PDB file of C-alpha atoms in Angstrom:
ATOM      1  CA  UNK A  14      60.225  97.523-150.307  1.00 40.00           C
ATOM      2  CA  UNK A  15      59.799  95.475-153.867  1.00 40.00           C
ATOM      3  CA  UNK A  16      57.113  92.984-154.069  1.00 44.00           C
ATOM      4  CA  UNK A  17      55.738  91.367-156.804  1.00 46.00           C
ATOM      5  CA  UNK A  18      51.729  89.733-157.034  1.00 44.00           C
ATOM      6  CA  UNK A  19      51.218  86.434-157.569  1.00 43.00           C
ATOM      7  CA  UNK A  20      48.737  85.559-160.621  1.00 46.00           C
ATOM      8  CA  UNK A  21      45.804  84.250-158.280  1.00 44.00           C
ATOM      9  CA  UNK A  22      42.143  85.178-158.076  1.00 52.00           C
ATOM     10  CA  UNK A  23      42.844  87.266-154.899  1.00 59.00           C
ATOM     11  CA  UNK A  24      46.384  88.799-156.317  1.00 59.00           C
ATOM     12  CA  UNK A  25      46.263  91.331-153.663  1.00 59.00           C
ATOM     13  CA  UNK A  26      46.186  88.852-150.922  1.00 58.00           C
ATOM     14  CA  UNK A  27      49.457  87.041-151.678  1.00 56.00           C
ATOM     15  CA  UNK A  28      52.728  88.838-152.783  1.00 56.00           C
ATOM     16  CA  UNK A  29      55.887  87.907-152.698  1.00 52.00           C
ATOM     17  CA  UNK A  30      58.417  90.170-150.502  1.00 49.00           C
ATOM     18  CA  UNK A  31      62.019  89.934-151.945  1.00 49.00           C
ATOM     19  CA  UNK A  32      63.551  92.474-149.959  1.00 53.00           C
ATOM     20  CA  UNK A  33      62.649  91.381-146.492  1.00 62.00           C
ATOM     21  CA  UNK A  34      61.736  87.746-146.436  1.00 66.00           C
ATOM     22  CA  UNK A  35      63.623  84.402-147.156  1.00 73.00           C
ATOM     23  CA  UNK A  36      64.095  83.234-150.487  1.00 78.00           C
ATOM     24  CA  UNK A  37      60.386  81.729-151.908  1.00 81.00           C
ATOM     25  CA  UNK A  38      58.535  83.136-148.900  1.00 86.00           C
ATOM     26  CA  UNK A  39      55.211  84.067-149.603  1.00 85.00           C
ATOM     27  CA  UNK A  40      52.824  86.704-147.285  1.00 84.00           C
ATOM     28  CA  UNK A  41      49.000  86.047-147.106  1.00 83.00           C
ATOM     29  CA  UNK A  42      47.146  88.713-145.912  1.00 85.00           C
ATOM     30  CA  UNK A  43      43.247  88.028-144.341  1.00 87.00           C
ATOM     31  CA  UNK A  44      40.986  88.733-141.955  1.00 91.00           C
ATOM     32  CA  UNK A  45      40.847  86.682-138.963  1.00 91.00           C
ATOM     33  CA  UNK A  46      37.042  86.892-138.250  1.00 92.00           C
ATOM     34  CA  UNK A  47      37.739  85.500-134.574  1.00 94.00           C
ATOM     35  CA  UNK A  48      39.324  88.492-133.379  1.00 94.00           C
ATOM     36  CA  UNK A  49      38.084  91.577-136.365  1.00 93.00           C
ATOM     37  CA  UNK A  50      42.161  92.062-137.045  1.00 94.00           C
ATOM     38  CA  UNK A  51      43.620  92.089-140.493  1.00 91.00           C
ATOM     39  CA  UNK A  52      46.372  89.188-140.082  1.00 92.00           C
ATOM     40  CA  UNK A  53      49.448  88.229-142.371  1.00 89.00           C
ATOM     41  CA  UNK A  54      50.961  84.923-142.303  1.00 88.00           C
ATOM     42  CA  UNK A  55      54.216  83.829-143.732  1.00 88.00           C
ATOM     43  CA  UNK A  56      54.829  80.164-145.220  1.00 88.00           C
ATOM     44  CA  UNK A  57      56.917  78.720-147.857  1.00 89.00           C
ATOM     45  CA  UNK A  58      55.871  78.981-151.646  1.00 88.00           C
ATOM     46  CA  UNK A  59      55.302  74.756-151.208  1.00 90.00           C
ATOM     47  CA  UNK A  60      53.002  75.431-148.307  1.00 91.00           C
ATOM     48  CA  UNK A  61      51.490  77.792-150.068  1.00 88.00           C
ATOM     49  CA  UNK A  62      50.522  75.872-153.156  1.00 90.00           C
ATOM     50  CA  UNK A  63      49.548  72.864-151.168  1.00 93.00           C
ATOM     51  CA  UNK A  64      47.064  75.149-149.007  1.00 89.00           C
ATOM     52  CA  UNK A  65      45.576  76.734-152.298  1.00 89.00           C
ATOM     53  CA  UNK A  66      45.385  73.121-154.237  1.00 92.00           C
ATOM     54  CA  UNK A  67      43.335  72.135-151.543  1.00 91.00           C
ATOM     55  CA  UNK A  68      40.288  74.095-152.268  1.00 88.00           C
ATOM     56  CA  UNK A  69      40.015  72.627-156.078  1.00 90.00           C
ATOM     57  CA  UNK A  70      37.355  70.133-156.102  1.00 89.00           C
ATOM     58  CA  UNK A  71      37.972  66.745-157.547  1.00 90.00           C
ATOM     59  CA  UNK A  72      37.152  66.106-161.577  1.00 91.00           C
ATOM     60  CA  UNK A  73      33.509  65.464-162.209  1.00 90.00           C
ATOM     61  CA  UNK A  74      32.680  66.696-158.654  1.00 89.00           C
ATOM     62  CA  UNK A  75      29.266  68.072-158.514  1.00 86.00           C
ATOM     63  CA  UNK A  76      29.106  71.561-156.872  1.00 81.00           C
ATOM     64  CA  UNK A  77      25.980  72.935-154.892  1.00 81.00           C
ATOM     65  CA  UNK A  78      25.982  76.596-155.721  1.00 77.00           C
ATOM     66  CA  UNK A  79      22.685  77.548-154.399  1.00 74.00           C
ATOM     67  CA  UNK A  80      19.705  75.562-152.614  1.00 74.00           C
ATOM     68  CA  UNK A  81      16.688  76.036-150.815  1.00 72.00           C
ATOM     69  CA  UNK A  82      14.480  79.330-151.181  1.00 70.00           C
ATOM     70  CA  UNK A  83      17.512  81.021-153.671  1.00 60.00           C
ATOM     71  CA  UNK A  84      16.956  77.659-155.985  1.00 62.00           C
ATOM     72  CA  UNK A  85      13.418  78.706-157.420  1.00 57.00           C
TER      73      UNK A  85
END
């Protein structure tokens, strides 16, 4: 089967299946921690992008990396 990465920070979680899937499909491999199974989903590249856009914070957004105890 041919498959191609995708130029993302997790590469080897997304790759695009030419042989077996629709045209612009994308698989995402994870772990669902619910159940302890490795899981793939298929969605459209679209769905894709919106899902990953979602997780870039907004410009000038102030991120908390650590607090507490790690802080000092």
């Amino acid at each position: 089967m041919l498959s191609t990465s995708v130029a993302t920070l997790n590469a080897h979680r997304y790759q695009v299946k030419t042989a077996a899937l629709p045209r612009g499909a994308v698989v995402h491999h994870y772990h669902d921690h619910r159940t302890g199974q490795h899981r793939q989903q298929t969605l459209p590249q679209e769905e894709m992008i919106r899902r990953y856009i979602s997780h870039i914070p907004a410009r000038h957004f102030k991120m908390v990396r650590y607090s507490g105890f790690v802080e000092s």
